[in-house]
PDB file of C-alpha atoms in Angstrom:
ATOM      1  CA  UNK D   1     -68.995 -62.034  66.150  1.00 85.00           C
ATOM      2  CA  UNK D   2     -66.735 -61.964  63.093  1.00 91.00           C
ATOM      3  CA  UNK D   3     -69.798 -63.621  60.893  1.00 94.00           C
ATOM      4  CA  UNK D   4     -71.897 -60.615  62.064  1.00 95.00           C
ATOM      5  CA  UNK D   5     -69.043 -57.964  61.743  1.00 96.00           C
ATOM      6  CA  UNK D   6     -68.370 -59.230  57.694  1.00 96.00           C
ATOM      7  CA  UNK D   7     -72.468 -59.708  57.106  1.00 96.00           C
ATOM      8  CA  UNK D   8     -72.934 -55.797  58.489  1.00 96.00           C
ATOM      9  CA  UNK D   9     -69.940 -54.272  56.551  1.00 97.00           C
ATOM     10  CA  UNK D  10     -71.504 -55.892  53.260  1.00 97.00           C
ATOM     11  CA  UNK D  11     -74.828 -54.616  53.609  1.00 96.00           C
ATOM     12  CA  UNK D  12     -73.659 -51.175  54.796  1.00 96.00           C
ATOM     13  CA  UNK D  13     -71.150 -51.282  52.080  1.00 96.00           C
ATOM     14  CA  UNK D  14     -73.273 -52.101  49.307  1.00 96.00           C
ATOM     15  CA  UNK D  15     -75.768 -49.814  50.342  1.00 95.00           C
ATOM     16  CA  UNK D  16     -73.677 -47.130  50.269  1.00 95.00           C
ATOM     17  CA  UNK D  17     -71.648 -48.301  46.977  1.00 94.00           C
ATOM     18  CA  UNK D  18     -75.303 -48.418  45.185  1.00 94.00           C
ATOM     19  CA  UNK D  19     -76.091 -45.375  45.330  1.00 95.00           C
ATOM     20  CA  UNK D  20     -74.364 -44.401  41.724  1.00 95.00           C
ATOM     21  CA  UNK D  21     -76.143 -47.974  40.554  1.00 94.00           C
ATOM     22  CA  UNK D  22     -79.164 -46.394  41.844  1.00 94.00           C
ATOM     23  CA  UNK D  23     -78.853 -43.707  39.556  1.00 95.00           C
ATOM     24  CA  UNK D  24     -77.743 -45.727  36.165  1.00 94.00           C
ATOM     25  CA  UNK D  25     -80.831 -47.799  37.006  1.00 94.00           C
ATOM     26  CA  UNK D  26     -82.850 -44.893  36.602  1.00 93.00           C
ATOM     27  CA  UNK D  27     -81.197 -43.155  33.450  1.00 95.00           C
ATOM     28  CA  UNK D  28     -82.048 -47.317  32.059  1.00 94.00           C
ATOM     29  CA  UNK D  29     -85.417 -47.188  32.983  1.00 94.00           C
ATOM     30  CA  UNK D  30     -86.031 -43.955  31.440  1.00 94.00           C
ATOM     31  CA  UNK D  31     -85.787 -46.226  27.812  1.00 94.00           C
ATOM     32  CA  UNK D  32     -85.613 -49.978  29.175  1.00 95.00           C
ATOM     33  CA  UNK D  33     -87.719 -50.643  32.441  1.00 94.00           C
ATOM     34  CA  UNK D  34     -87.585 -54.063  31.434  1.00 94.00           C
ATOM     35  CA  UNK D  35     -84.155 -54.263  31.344  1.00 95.00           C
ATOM     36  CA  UNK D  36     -83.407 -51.779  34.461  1.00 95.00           C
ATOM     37  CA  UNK D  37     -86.203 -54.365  36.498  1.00 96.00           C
ATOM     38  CA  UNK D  38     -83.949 -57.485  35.428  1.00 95.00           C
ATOM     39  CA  UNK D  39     -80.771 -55.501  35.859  1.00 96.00           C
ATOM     40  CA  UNK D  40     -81.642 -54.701  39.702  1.00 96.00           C
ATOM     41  CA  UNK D  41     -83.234 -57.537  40.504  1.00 96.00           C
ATOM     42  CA  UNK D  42     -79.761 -59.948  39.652  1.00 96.00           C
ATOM     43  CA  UNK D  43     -77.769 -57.297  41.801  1.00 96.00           C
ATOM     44  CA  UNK D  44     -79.772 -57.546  44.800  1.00 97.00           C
ATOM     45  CA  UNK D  45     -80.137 -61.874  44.402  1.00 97.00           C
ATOM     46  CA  UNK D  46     -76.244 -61.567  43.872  1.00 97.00           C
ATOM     47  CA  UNK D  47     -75.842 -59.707  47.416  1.00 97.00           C
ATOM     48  CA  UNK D  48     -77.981 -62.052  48.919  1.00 98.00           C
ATOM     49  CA  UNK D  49     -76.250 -64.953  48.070  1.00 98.00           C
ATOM     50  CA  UNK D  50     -73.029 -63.503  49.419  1.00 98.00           C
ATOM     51  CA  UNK D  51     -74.804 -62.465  52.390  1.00 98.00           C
ATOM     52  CA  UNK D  52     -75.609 -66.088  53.224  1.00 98.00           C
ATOM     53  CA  UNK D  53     -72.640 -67.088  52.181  1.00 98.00           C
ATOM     54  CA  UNK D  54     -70.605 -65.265  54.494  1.00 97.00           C
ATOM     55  CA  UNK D  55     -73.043 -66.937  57.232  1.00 97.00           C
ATOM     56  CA  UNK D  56     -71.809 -70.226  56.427  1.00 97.00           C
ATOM     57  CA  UNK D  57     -75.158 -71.598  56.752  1.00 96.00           C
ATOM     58  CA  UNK D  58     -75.857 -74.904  55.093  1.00 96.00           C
ATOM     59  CA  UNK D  59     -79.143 -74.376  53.566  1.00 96.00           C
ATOM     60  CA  UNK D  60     -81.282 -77.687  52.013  1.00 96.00           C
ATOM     61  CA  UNK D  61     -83.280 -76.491  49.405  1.00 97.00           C
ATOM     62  CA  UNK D  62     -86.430 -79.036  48.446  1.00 97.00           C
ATOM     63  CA  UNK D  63     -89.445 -78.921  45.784  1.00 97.00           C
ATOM     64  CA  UNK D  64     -87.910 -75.630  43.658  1.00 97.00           C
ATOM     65  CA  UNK D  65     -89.341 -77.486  40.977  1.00 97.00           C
ATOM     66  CA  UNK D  66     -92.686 -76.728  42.491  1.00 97.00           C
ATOM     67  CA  UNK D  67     -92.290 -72.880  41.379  1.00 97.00           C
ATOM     68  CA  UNK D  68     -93.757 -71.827  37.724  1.00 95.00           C
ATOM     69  CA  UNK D  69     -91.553 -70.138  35.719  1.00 93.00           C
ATOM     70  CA  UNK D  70     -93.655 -68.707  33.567  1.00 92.00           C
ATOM     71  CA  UNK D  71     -96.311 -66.747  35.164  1.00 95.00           C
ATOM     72  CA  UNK D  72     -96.750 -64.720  38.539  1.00 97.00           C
ATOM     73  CA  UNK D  73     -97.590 -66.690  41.873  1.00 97.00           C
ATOM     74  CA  UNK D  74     -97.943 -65.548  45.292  1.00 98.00           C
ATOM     75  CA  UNK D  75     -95.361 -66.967  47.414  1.00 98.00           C
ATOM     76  CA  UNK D  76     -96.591 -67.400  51.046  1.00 97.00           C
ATOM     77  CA  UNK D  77     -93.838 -68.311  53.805  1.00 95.00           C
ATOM     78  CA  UNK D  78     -93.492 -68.582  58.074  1.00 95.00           C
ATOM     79  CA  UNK D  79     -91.585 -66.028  58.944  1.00 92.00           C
ATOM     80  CA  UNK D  80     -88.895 -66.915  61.865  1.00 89.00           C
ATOM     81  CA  UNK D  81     -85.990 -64.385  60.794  1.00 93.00           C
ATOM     82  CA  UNK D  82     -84.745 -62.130  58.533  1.00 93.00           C
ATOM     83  CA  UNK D  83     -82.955 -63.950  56.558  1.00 96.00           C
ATOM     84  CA  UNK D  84     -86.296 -65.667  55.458  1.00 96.00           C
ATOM     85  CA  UNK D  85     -86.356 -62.477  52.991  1.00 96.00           C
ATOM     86  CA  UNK D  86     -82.724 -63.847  51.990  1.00 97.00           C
ATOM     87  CA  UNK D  87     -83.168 -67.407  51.274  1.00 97.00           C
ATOM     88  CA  UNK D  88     -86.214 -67.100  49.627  1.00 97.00           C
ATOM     89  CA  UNK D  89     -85.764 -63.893  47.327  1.00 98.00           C
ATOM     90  CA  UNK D  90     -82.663 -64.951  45.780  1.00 96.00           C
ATOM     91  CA  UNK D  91     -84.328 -67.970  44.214  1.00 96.00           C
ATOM     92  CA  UNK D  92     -87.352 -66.199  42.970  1.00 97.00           C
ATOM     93  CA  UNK D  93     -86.945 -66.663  38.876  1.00 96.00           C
ATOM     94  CA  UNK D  94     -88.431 -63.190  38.135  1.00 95.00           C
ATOM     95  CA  UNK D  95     -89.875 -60.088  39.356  1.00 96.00           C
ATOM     96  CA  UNK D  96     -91.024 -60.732  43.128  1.00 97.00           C
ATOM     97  CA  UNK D  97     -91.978 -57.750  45.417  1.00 97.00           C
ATOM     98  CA  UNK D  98     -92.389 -58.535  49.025  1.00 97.00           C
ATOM     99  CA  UNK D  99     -94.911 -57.054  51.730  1.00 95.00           C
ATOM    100  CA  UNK D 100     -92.936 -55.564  54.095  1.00 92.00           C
ATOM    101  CA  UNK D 101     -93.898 -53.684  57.442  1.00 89.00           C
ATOM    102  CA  UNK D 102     -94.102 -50.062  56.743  1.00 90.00           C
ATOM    103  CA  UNK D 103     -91.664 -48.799  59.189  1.00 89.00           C
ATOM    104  CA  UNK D 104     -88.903 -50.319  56.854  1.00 91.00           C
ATOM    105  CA  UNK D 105     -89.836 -47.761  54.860  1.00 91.00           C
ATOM    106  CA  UNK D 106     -88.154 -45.065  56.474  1.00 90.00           C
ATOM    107  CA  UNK D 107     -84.664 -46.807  56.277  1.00 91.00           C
ATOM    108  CA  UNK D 108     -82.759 -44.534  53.632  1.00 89.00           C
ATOM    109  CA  UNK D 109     -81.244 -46.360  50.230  1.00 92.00           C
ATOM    110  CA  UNK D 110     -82.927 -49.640  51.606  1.00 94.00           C
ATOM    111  CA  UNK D 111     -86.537 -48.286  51.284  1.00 94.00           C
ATOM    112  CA  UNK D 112     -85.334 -47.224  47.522  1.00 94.00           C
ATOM    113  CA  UNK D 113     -84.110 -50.515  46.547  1.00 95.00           C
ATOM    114  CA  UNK D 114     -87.476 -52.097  47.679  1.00 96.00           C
ATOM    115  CA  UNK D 115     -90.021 -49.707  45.393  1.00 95.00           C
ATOM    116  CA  UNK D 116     -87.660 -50.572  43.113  1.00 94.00           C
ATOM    117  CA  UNK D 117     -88.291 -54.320  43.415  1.00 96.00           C
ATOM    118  CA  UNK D 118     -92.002 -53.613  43.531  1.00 96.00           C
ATOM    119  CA  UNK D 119     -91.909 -54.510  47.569  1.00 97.00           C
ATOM    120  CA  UNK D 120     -94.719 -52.817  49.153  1.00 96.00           C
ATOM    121  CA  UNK D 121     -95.259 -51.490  52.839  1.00 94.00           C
ATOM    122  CA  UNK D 122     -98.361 -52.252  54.955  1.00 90.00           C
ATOM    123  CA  UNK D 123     -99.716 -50.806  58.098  1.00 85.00           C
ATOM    124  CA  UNK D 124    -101.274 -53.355  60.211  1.00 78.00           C
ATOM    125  CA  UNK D 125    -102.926 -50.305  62.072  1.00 80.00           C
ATOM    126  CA  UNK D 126    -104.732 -49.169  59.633  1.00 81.00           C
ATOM    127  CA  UNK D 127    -107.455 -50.836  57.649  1.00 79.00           C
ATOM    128  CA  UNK D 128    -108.230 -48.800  54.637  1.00 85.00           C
ATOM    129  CA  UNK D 129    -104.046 -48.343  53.905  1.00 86.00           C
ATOM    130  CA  UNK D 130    -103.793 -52.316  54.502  1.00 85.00           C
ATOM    131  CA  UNK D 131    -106.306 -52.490  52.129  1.00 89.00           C
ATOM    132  CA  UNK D 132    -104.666 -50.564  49.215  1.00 92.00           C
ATOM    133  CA  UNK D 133    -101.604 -52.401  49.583  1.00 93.00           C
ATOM    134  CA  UNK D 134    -103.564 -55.736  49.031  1.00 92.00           C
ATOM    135  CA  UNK D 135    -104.616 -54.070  45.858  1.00 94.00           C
ATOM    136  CA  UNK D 136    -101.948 -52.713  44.753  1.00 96.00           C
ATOM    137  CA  UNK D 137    -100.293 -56.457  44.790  1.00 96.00           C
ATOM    138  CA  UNK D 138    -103.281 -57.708  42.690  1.00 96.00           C
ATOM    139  CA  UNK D 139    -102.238 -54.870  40.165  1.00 97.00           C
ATOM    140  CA  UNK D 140     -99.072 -56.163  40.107  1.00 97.00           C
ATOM    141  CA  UNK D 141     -99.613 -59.549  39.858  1.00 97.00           C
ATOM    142  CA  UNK D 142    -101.937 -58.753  37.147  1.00 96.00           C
ATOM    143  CA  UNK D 143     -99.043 -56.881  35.128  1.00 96.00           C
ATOM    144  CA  UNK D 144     -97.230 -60.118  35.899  1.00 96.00           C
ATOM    145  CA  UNK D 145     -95.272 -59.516  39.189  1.00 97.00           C
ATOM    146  CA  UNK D 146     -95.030 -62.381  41.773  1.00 98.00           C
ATOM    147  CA  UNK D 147     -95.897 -61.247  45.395  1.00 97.00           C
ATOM    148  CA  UNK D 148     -94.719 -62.955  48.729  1.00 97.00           C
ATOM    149  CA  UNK D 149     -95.809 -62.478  52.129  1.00 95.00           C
ATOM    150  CA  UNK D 150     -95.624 -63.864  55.303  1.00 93.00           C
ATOM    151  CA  UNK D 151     -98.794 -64.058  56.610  1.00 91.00           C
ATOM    152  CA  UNK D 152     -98.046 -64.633  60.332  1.00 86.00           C
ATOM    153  CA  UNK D 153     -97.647 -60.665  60.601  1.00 72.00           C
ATOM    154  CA  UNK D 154     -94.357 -60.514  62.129  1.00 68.00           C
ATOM    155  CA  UNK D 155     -91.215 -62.377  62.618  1.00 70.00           C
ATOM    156  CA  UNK D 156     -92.808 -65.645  64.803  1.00 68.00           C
ATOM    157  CA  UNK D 157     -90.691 -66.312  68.087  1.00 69.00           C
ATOM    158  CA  UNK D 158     -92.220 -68.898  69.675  1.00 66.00           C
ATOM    159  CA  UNK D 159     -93.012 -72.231  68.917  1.00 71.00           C
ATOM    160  CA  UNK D 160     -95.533 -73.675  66.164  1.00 76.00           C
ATOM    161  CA  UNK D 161     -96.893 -70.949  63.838  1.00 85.00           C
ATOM    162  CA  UNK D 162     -99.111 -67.600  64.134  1.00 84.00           C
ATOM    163  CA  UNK D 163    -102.629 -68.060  62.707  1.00 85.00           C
ATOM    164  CA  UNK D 164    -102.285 -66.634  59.261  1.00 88.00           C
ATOM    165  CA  UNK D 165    -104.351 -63.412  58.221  1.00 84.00           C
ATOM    166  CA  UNK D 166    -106.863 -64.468  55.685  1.00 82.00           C
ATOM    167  CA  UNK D 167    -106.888 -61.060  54.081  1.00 84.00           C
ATOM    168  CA  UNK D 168    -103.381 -61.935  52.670  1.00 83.00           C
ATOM    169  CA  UNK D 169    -104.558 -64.563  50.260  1.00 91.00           C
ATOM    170  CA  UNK D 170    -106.816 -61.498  48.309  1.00 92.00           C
ATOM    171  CA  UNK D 171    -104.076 -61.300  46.498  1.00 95.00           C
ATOM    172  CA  UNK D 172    -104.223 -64.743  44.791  1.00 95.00           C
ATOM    173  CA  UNK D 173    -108.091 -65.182  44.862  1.00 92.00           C
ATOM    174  CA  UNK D 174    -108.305 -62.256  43.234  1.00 94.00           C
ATOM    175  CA  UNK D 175    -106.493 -63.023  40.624  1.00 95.00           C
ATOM    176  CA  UNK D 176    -106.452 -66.424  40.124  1.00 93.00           C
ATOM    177  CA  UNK D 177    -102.634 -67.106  40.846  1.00 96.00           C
ATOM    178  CA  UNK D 178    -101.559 -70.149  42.171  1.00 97.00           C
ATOM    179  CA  UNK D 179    -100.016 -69.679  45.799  1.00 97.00           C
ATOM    180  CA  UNK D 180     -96.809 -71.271  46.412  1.00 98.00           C
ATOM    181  CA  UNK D 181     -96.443 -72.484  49.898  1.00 97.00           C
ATOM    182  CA  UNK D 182     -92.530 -72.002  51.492  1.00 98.00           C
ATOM    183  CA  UNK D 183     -91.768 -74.349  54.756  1.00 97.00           C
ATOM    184  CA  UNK D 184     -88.447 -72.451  56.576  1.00 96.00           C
ATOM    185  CA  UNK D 185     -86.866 -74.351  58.936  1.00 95.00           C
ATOM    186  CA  UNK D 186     -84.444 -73.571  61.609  1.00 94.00           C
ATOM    187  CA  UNK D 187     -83.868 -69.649  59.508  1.00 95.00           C
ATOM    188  CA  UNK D 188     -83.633 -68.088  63.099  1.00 94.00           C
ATOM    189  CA  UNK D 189     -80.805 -70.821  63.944  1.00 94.00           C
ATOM    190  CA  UNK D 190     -78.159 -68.120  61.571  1.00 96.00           C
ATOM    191  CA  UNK D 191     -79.244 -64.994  63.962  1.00 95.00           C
ATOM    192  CA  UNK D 192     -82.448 -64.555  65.905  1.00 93.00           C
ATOM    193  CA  UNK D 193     -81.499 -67.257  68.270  1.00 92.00           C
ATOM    194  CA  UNK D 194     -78.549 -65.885  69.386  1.00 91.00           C
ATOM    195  CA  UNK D 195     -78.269 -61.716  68.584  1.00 93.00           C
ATOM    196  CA  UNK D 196     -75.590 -60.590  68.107  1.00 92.00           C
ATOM    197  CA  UNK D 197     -73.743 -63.906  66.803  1.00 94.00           C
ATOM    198  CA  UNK D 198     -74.832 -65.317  63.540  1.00 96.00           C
ATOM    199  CA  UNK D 199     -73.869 -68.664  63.236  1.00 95.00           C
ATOM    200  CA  UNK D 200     -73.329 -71.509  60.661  1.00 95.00           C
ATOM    201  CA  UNK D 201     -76.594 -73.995  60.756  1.00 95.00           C
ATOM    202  CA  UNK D 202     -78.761 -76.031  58.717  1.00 95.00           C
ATOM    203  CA  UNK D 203     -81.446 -74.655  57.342  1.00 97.00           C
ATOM    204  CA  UNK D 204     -84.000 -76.185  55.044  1.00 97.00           C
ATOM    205  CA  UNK D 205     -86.314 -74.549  52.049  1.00 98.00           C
ATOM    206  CA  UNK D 206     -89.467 -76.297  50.567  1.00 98.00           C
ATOM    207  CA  UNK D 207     -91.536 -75.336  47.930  1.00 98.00           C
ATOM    208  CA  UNK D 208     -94.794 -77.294  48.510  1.00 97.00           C
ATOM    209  CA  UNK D 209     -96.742 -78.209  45.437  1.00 97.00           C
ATOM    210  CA  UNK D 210     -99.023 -75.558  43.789  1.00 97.00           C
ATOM    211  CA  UNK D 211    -102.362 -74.421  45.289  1.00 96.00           C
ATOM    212  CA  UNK D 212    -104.658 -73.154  42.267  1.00 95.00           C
ATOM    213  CA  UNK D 213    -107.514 -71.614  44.704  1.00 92.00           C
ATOM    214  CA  UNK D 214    -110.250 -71.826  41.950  1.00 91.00           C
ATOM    215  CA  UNK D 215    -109.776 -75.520  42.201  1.00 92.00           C
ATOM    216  CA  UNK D 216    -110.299 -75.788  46.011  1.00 90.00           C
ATOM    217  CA  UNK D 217    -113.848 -76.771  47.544  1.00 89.00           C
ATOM    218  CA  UNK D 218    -116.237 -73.952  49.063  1.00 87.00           C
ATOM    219  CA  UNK D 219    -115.057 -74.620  52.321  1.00 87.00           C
ATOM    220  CA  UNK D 220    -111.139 -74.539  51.311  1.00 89.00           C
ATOM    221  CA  UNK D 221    -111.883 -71.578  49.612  1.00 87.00           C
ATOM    222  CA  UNK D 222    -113.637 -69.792  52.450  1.00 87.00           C
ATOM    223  CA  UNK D 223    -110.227 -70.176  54.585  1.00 90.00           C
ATOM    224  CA  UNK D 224    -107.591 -69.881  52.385  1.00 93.00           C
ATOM    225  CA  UNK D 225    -105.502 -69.057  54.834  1.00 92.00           C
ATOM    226  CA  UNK D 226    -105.399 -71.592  56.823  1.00 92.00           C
ATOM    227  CA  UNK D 227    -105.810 -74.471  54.263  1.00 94.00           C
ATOM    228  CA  UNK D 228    -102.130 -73.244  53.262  1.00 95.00           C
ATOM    229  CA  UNK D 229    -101.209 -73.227  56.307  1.00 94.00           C
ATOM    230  CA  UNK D 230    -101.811 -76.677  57.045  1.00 94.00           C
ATOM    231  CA  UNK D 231     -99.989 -77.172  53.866  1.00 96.00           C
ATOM    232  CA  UNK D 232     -96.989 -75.495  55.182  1.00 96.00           C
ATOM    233  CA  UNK D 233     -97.410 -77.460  58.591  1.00 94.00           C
ATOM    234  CA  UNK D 234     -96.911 -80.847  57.131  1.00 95.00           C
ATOM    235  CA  UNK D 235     -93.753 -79.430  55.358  1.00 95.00           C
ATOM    236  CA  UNK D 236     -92.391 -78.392  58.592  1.00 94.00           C
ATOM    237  CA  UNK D 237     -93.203 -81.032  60.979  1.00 92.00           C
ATOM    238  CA  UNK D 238     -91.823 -83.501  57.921  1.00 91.00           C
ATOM    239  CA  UNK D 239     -88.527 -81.235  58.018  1.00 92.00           C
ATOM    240  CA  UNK D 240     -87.753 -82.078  62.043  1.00 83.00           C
ATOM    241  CA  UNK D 241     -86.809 -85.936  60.888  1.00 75.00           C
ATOM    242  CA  UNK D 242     -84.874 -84.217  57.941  1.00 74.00           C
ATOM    243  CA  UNK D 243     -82.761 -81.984  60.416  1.00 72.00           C
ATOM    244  CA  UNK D 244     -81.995 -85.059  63.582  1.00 57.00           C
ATOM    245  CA  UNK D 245     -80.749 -87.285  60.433  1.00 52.00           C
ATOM    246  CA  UNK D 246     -78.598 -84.254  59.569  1.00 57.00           C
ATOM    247  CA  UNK D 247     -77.436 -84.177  63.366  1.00 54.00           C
ATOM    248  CA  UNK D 248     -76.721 -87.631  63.454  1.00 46.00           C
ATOM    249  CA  UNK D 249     -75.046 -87.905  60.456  1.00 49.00           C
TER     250      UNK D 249
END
């Protein structure tokens, strides 16, 4: 309970401690957005990293060298807990907004800092909003902002994965982006698992390799979805050996 106890007073207390940031940002932005994007994004990376810190969780990172540092991808993830936002935001090496269910945008200062970090809200209810949030994330991209989503459409918490929503990958045939695939393993092990006790477990990060959709067959193409899927699969099922050689260890 103590984990959870430190982890709540930092994110209450930075929310609440940002809010004169908030406003500095925005007298920046008026004559550097550039700067005032950088600027916020390094604060919120830095607050993640204390936040899993504080959980004690030993996290494995593998294949960061997959990620292109020079141009916008579209980072697509399962989605087991939410610290998946966490552990994968606070490696991203630029400007990244996430998708993020629309009723987190109703949560004051939070909702702020995530239009500021180009994170946008869908409704899964409705079809023509979903819609202009998928394009609004090829705008982005295009203006050279990565994306990441989890395609499963909620926080999975079962076994195995939900089939991924095709509809999510617009974003990268659209523009031509390359996806990068994220394998999280074990993510619900530092909460989810065991509400309200957050506790200090192994989790492991891979970055699969690439996948340049323009260079995929017709058939690929056609189900983008779950081609990376599959490519996240093999990741995870790869990852179980990874974590019983950590146990025995």
């Amino acid at each position: 309970m103590l984990r959870f106890l430190i982890v709540a007073v930092t994110v209450i207390g930075f929310l609440i401690l940002s809010i004169p940031v908030l406003l500095i940002e925005w007298i920046i932005g008026r004559f550097r957005p550039d700067l005032r994007d950088i600027s916020s994004l390094r604060i919120v990376q830095g607050v993640f990293r204390l936040i899993l810190w504080e959980t004690g969780a030993k996290i494995d990172v593998i294949g960061y060298e997959n990620v292109p540092k020079d141009q916008p991808v579209l980072y697509i993830g399962n989605h087991r807990s939410y610290f998946d936002v966490l552990l994968t935001y606070c490696r991203t090496p630029g400007l990244t907004g996430y998708v993020a269910k629309d009723s987190m945008e109703k949560i004051p200062l939070l909702s702020i800092w995530m239009k500021r970090l180009y994170c946008l809200f869908l409704n899964r209810e409705d079809i023509r909003q979903g819609l202009k949030t998928i394009l609004t994330g090829i705008d982005q991209i295009k203006n050279g902002i990565s994306m990441c989503i989890f395609p499963e459409g909620t926080r999975n918490k079962g076994e195995g994965m939900l089939p991924f929503k095709e509809g999510s990958m617009k974003m990268a045939e659209k523009t031509g982006c390359p996806i990068i695939p994220m394998a999280i393993t074990n993510s619900a092990g530092i909460f989810e698992d065991h509400i309200p006790f957050i506790r200090p477990v192994h989790v492991i990060l891979e970055y699969g390799t690439p996948i340049y959709p323009k260079e995929l067959s017709r058939e690929e193409k056609k189900f983008l979805g779950a081609y990376t899927q599959n490519r996240i699969a093999d990741m995870l099922n790869a990852h179980t050996g990874l974590l019983e050689d950590k146990k025995g260890a």
